[in-house]
Tab-separated table of N, CA and C and ligand atoms in Angstrom:
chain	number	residue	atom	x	y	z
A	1	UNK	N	10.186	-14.713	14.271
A	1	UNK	CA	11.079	-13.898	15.112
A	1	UNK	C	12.536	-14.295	14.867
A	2	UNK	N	13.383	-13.487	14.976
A	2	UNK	CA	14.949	-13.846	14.352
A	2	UNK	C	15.901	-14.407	15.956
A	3	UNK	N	16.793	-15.113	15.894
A	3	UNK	CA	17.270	-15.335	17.071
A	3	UNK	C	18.222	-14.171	17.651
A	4	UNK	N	18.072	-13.441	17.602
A	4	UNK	CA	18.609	-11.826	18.338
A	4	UNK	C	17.825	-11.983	20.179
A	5	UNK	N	18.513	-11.444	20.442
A	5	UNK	CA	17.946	-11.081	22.194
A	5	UNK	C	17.055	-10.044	22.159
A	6	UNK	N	15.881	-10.552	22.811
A	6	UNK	CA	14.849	-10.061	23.299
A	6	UNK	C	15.039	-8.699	24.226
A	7	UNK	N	14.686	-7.563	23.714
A	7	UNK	CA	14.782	-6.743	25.084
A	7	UNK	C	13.887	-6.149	25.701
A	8	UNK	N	13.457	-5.661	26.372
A	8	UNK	CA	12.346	-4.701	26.930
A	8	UNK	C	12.858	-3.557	27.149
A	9	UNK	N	11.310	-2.452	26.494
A	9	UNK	CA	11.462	-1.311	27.132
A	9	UNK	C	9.622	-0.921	27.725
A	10	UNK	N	9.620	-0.269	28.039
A	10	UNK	CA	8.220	0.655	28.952
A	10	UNK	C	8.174	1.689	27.849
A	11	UNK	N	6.517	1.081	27.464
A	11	UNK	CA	6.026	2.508	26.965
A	11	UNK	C	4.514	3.273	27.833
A	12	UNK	N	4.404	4.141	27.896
A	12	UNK	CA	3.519	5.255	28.065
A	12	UNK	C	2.641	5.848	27.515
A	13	UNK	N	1.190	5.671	27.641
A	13	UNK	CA	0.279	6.144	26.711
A	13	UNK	C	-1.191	6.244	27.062
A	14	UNK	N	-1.811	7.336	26.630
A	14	UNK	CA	-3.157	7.927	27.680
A	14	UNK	C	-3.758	6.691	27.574
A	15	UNK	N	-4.885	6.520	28.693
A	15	UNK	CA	-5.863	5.447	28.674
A	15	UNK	C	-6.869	5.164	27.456
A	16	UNK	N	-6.886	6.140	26.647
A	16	UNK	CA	-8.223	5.585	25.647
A	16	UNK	C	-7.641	5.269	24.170
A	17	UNK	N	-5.954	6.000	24.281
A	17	UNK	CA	-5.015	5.240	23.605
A	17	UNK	C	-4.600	4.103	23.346
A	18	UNK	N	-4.622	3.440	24.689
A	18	UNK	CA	-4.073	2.189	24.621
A	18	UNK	C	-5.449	1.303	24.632
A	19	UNK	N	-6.718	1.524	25.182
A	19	UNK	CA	-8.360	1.128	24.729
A	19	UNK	C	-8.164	0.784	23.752
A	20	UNK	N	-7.806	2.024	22.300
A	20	UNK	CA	-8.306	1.736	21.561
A	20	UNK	C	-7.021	0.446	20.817
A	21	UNK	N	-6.110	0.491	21.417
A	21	UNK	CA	-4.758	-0.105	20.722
A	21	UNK	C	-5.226	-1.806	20.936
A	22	UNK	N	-5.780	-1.949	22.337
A	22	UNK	CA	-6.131	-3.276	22.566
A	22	UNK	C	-7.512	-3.408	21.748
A	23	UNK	N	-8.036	-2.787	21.487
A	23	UNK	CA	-9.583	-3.014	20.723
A	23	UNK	C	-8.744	-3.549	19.072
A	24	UNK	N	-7.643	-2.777	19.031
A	24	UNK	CA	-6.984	-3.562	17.473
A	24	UNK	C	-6.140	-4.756	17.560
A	25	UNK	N	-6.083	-5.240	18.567
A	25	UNK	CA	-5.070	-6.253	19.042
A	25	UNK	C	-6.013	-6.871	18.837
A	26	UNK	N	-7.242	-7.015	19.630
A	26	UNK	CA	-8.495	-7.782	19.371
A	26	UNK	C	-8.571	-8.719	18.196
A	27	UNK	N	-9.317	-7.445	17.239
A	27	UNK	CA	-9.542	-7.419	15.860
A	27	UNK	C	-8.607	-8.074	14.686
A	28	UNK	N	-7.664	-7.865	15.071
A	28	UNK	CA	-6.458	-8.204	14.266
A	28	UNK	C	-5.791	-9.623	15.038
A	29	UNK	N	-6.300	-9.892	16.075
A	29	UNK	CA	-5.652	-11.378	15.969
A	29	UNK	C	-4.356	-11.428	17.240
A	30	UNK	N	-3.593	-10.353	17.269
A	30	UNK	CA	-2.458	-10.379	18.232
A	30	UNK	C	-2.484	-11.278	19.357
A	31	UNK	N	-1.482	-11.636	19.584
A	31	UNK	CA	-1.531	-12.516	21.238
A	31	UNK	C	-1.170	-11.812	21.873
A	32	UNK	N	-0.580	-10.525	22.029
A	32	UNK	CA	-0.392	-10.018	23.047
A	32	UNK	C	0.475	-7.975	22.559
A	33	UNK	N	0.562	-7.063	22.983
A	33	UNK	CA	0.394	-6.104	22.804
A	33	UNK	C	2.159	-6.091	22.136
A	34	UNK	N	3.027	-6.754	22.750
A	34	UNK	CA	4.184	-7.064	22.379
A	34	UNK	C	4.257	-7.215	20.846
A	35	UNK	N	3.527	-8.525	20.199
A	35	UNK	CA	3.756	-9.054	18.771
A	35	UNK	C	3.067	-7.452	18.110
A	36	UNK	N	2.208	-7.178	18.760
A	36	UNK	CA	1.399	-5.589	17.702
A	36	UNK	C	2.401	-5.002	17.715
A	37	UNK	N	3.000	-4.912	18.749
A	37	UNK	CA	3.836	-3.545	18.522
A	37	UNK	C	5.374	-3.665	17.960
A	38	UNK	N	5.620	-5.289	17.662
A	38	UNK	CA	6.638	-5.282	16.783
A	38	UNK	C	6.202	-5.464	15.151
A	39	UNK	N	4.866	-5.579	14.825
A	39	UNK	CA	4.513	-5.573	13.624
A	39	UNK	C	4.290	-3.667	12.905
A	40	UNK	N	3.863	-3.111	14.010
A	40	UNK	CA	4.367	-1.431	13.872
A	40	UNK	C	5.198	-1.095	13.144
A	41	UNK	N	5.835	-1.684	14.413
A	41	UNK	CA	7.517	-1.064	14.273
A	41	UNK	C	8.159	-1.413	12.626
A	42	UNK	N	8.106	-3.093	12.509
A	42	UNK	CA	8.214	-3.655	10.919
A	42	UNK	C	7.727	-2.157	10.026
A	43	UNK	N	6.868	-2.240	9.669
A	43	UNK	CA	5.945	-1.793	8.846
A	43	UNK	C	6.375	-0.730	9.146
A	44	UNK	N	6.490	0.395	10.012
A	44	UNK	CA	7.281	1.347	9.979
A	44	UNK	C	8.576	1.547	9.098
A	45	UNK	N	9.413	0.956	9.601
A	45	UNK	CA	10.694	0.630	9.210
A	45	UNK	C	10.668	0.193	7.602
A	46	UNK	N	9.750	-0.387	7.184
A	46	UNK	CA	9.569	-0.842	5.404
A	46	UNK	C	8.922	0.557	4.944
A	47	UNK	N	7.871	1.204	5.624
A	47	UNK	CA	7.928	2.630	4.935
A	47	UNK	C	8.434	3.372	4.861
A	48	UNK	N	9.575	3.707	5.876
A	48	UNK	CA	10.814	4.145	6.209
A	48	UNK	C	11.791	4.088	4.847
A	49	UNK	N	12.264	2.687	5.208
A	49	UNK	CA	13.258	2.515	3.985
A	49	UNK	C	12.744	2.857	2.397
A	50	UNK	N	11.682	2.835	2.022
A	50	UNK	CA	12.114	3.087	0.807
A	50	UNK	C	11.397	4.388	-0.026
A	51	UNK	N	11.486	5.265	1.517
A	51	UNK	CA	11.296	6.998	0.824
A	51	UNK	C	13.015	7.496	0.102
A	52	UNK	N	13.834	5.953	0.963
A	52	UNK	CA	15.226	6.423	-0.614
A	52	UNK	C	14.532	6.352	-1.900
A	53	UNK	N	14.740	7.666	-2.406
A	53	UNK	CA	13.932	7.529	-4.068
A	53	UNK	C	14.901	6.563	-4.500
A	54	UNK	N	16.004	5.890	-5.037
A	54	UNK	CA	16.635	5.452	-5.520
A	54	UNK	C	16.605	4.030	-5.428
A	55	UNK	N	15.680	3.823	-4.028
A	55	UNK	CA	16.187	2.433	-3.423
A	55	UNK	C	14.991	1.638	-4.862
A	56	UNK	N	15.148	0.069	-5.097
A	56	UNK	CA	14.800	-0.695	-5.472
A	56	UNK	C	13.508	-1.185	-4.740
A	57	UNK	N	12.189	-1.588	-5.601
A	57	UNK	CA	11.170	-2.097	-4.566
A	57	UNK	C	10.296	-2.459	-5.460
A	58	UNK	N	9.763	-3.491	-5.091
A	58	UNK	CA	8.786	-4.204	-5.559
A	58	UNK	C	7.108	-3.898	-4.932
A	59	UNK	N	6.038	-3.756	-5.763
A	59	UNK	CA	4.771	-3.817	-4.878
A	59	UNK	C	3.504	-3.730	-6.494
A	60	UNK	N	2.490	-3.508	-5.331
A	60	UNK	CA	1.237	-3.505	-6.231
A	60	UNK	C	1.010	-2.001	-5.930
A	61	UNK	N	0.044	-1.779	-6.746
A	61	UNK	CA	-0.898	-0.871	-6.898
A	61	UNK	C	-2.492	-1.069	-7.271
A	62	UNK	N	-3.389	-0.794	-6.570
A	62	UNK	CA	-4.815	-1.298	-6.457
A	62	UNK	C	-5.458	0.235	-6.506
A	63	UNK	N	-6.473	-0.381	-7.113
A	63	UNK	CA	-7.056	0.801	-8.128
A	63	UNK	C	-8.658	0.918	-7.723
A	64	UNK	N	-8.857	1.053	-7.501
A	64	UNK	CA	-10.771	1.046	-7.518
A	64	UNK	C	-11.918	2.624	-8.120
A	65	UNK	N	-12.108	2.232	-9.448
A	65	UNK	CA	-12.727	3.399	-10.170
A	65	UNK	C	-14.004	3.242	-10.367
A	66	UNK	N	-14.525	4.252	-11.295
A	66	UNK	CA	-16.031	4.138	-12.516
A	66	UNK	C	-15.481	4.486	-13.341
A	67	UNK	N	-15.673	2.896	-14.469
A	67	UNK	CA	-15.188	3.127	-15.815
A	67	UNK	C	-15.875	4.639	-16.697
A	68	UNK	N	-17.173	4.542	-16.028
A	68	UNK	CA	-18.216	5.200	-16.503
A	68	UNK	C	-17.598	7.180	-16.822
A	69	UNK	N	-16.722	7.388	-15.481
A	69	UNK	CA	-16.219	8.244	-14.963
A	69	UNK	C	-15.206	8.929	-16.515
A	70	UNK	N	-15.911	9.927	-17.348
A	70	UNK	CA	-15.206	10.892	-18.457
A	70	UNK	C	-13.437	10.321	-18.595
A	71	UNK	N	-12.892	9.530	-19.151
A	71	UNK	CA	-11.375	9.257	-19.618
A	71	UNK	C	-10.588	8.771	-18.485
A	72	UNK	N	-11.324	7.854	-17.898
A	72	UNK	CA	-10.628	7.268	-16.669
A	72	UNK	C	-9.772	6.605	-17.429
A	73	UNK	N	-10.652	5.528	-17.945
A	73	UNK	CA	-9.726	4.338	-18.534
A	73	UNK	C	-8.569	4.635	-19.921
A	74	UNK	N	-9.279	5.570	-20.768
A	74	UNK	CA	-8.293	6.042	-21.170
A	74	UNK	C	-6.693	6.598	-21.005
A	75	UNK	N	-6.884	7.454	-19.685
A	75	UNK	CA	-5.765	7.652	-19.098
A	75	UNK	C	-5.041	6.807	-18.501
A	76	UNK	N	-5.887	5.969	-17.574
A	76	UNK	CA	-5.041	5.209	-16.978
A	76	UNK	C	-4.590	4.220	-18.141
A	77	UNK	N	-4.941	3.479	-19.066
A	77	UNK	CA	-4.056	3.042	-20.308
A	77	UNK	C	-2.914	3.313	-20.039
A	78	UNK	N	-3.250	5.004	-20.623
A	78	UNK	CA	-2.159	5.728	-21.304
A	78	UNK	C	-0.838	5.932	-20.488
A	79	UNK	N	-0.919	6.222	-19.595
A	79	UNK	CA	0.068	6.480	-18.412
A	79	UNK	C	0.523	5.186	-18.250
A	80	UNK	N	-0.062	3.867	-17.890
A	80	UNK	CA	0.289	2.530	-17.922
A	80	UNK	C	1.486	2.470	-18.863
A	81	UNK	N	0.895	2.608	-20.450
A	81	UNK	CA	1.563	2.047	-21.250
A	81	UNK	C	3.111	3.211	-21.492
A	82	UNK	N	2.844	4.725	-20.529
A	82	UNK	CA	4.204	5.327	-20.677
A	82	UNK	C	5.134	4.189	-19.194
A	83	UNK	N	4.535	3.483	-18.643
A	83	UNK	CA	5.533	2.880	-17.710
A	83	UNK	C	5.676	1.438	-17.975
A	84	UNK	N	5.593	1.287	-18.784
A	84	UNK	CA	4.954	-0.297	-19.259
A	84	UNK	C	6.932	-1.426	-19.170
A	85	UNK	N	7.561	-0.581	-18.378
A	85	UNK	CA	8.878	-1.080	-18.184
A	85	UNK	C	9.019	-1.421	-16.623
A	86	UNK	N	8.274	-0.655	-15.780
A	86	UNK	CA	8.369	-1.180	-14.599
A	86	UNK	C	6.856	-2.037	-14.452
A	87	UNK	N	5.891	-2.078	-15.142
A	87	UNK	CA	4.902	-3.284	-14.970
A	87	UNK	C	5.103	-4.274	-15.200
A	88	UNK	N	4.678	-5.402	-14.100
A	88	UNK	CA	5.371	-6.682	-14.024
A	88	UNK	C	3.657	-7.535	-14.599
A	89	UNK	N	2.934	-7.006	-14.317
A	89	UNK	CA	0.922	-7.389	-14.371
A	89	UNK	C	0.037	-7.010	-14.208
A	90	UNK	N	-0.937	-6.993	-14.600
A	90	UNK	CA	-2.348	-6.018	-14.420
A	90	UNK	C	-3.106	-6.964	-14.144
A	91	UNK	N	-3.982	-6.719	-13.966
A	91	UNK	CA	-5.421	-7.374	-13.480
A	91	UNK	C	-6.485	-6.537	-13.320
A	92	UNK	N	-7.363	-7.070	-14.315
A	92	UNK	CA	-8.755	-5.980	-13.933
A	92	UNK	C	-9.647	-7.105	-13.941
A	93	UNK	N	-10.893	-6.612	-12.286
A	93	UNK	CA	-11.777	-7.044	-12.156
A	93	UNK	C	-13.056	-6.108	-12.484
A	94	UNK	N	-13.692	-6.533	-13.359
A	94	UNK	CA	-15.176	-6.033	-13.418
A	94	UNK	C	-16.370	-6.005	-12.299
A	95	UNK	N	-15.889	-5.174	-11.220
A	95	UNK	CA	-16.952	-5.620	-9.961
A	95	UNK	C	-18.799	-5.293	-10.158
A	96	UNK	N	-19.407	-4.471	-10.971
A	96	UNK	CA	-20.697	-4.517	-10.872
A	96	UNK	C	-20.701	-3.291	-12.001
A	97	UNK	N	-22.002	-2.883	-12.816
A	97	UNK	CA	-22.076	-2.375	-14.016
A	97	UNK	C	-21.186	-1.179	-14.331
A	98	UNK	N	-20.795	-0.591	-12.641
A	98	UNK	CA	-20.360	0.563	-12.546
A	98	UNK	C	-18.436	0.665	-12.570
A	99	UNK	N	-18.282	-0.245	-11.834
A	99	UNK	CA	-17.090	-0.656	-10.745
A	99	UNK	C	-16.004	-1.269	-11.146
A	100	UNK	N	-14.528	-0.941	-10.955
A	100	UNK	CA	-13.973	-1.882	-11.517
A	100	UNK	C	-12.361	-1.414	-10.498
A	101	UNK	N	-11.987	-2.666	-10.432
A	101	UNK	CA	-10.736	-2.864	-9.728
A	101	UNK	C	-9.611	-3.418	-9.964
A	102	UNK	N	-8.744	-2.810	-10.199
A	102	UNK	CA	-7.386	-3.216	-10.885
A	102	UNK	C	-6.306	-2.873	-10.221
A	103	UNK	N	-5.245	-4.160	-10.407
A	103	UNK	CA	-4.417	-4.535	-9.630
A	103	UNK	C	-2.855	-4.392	-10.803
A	104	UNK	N	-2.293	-3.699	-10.434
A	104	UNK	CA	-0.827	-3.216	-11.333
A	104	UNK	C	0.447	-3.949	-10.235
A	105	UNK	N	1.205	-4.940	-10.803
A	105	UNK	CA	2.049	-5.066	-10.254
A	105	UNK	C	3.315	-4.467	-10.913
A	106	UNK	N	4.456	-3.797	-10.097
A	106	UNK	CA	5.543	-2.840	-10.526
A	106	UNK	C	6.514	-3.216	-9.367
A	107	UNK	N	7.679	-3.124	-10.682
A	107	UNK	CA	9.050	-3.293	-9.954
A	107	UNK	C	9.832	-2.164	-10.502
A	108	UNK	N	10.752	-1.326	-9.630
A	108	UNK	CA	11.113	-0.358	-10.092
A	108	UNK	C	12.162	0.414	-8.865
A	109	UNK	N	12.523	1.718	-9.003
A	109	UNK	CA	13.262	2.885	-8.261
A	109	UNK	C	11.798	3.481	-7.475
A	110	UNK	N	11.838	3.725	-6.077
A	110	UNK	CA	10.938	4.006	-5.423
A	110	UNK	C	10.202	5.543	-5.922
A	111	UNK	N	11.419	6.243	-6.415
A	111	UNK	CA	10.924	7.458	-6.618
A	111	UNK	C	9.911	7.473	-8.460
A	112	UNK	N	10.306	6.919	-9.110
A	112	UNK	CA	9.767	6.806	-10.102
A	112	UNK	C	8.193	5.873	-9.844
A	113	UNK	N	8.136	4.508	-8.979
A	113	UNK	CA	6.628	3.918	-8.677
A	113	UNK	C	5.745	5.210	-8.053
A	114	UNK	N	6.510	6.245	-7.122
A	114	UNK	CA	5.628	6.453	-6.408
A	114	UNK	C	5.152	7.950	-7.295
A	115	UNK	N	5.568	8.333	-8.032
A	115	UNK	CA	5.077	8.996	-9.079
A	115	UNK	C	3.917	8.704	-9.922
A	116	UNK	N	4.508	7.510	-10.288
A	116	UNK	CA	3.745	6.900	-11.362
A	116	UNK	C	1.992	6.672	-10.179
A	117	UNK	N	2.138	6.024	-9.491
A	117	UNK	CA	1.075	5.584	-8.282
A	117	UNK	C	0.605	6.815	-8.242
A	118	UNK	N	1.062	8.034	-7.562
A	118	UNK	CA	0.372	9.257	-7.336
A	118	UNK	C	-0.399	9.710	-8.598
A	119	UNK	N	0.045	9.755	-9.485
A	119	UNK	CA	-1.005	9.960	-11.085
A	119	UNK	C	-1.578	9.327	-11.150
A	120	UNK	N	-1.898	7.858	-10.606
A	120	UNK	CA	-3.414	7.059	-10.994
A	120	UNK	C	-4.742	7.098	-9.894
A	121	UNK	N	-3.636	7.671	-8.713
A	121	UNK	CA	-4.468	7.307	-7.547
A	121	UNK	C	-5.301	8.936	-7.595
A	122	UNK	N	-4.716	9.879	-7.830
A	122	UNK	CA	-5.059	11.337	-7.771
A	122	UNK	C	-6.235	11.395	-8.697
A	123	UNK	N	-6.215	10.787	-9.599
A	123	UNK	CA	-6.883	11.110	-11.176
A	123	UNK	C	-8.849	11.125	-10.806
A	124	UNK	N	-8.927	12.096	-11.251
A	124	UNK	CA	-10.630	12.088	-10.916
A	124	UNK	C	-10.933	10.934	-11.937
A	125	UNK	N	-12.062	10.091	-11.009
A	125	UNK	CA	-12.935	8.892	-11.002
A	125	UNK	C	-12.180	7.920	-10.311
A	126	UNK	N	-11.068	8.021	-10.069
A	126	UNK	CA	-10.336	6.933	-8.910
A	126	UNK	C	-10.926	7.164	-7.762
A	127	UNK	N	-11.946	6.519	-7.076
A	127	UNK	CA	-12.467	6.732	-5.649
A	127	UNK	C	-10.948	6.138	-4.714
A	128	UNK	N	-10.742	5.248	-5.008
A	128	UNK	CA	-9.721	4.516	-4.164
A	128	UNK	C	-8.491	4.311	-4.734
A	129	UNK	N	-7.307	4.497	-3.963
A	129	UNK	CA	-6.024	3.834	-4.626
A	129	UNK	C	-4.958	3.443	-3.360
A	130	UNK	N	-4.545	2.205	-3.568
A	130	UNK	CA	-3.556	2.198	-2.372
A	130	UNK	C	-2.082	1.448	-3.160
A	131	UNK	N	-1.125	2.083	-2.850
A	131	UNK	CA	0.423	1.416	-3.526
A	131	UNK	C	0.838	0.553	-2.120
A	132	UNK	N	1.581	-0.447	-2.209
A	132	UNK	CA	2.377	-0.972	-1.077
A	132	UNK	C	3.575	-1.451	-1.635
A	133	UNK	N	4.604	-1.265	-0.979
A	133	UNK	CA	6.015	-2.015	-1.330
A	133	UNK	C	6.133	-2.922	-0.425
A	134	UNK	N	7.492	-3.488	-1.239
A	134	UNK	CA	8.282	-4.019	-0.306
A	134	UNK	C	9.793	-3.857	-0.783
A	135	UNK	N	10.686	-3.632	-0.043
A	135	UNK	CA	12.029	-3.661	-0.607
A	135	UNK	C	12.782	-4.548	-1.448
A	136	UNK	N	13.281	-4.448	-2.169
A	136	UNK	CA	14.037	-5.249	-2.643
A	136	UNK	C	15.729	-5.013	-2.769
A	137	UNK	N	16.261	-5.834	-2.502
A	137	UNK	CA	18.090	-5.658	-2.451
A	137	UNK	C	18.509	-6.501	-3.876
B	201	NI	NI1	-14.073	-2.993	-15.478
């Protein structure tokens, strides 16, 4: 927590709303509905900032395919190696005969990662894809 003054405000919210908000406070560890709801807010505010296409940001990209899946891997190569200026590392795990999970780390202009991310994550045989940043100044 930064040494800034603490303030309060009152929030408002149906009963099975806030059920379910404390059922994630639970789960997740929180001490109290306060720290959740300034970790929100964070995380808000970092997705916030860097829909500036321009802004600077650092993050991964996690991949989860079937190699098996007609020119997965091919493409994703290929597209890799057209960005192979904002990749900082790859990592591929071989999870089971089928499965495989790979981890792209990229530093770059937000608007150009999140391009690049949307073409791997979209691509049929990608079951899963998630990008995360973080800003960088
Ligand atoms: Ni593999």
């Amino acid at each position: 927590m930064s040494d800034s003054t603490l303030r309060r405000f009152g929030v408002s919210m149906d009963e099975s709303l806030l059920a379910q908000f404390d059922e994630l406070i639970k789960e997740k560890g929180y001490e109290n509905r306060s720290e959740a709801v300034r970790d929100l807010v964070r995380n808000a505010l970092v997705n916030q900032s860097w829909e500036d296409d321009e802004q600077d940001v650092a993050g991964s990209i996690l991949l989860f395919y079937d190699h098996h899946q007609t020119d997965v891997m091919q493409e994703l190569t290929s597209i890799q190696h057209d960005m192979h200026h904002a990749i900082l590392a790859t990592t591929h795990f071989h999870l089971d005969h089928h499965n495989c999970l790979e981890l792209i780390v990229v530093k770059g202009k937000a608007k150009e990662l999140r391009g690049f991310s949307d073409q791997m994550i979209s691509m049929k045989g990608v079951k899963y894809g998630k990008f995360t940043v973080a800003p960088v100044k």
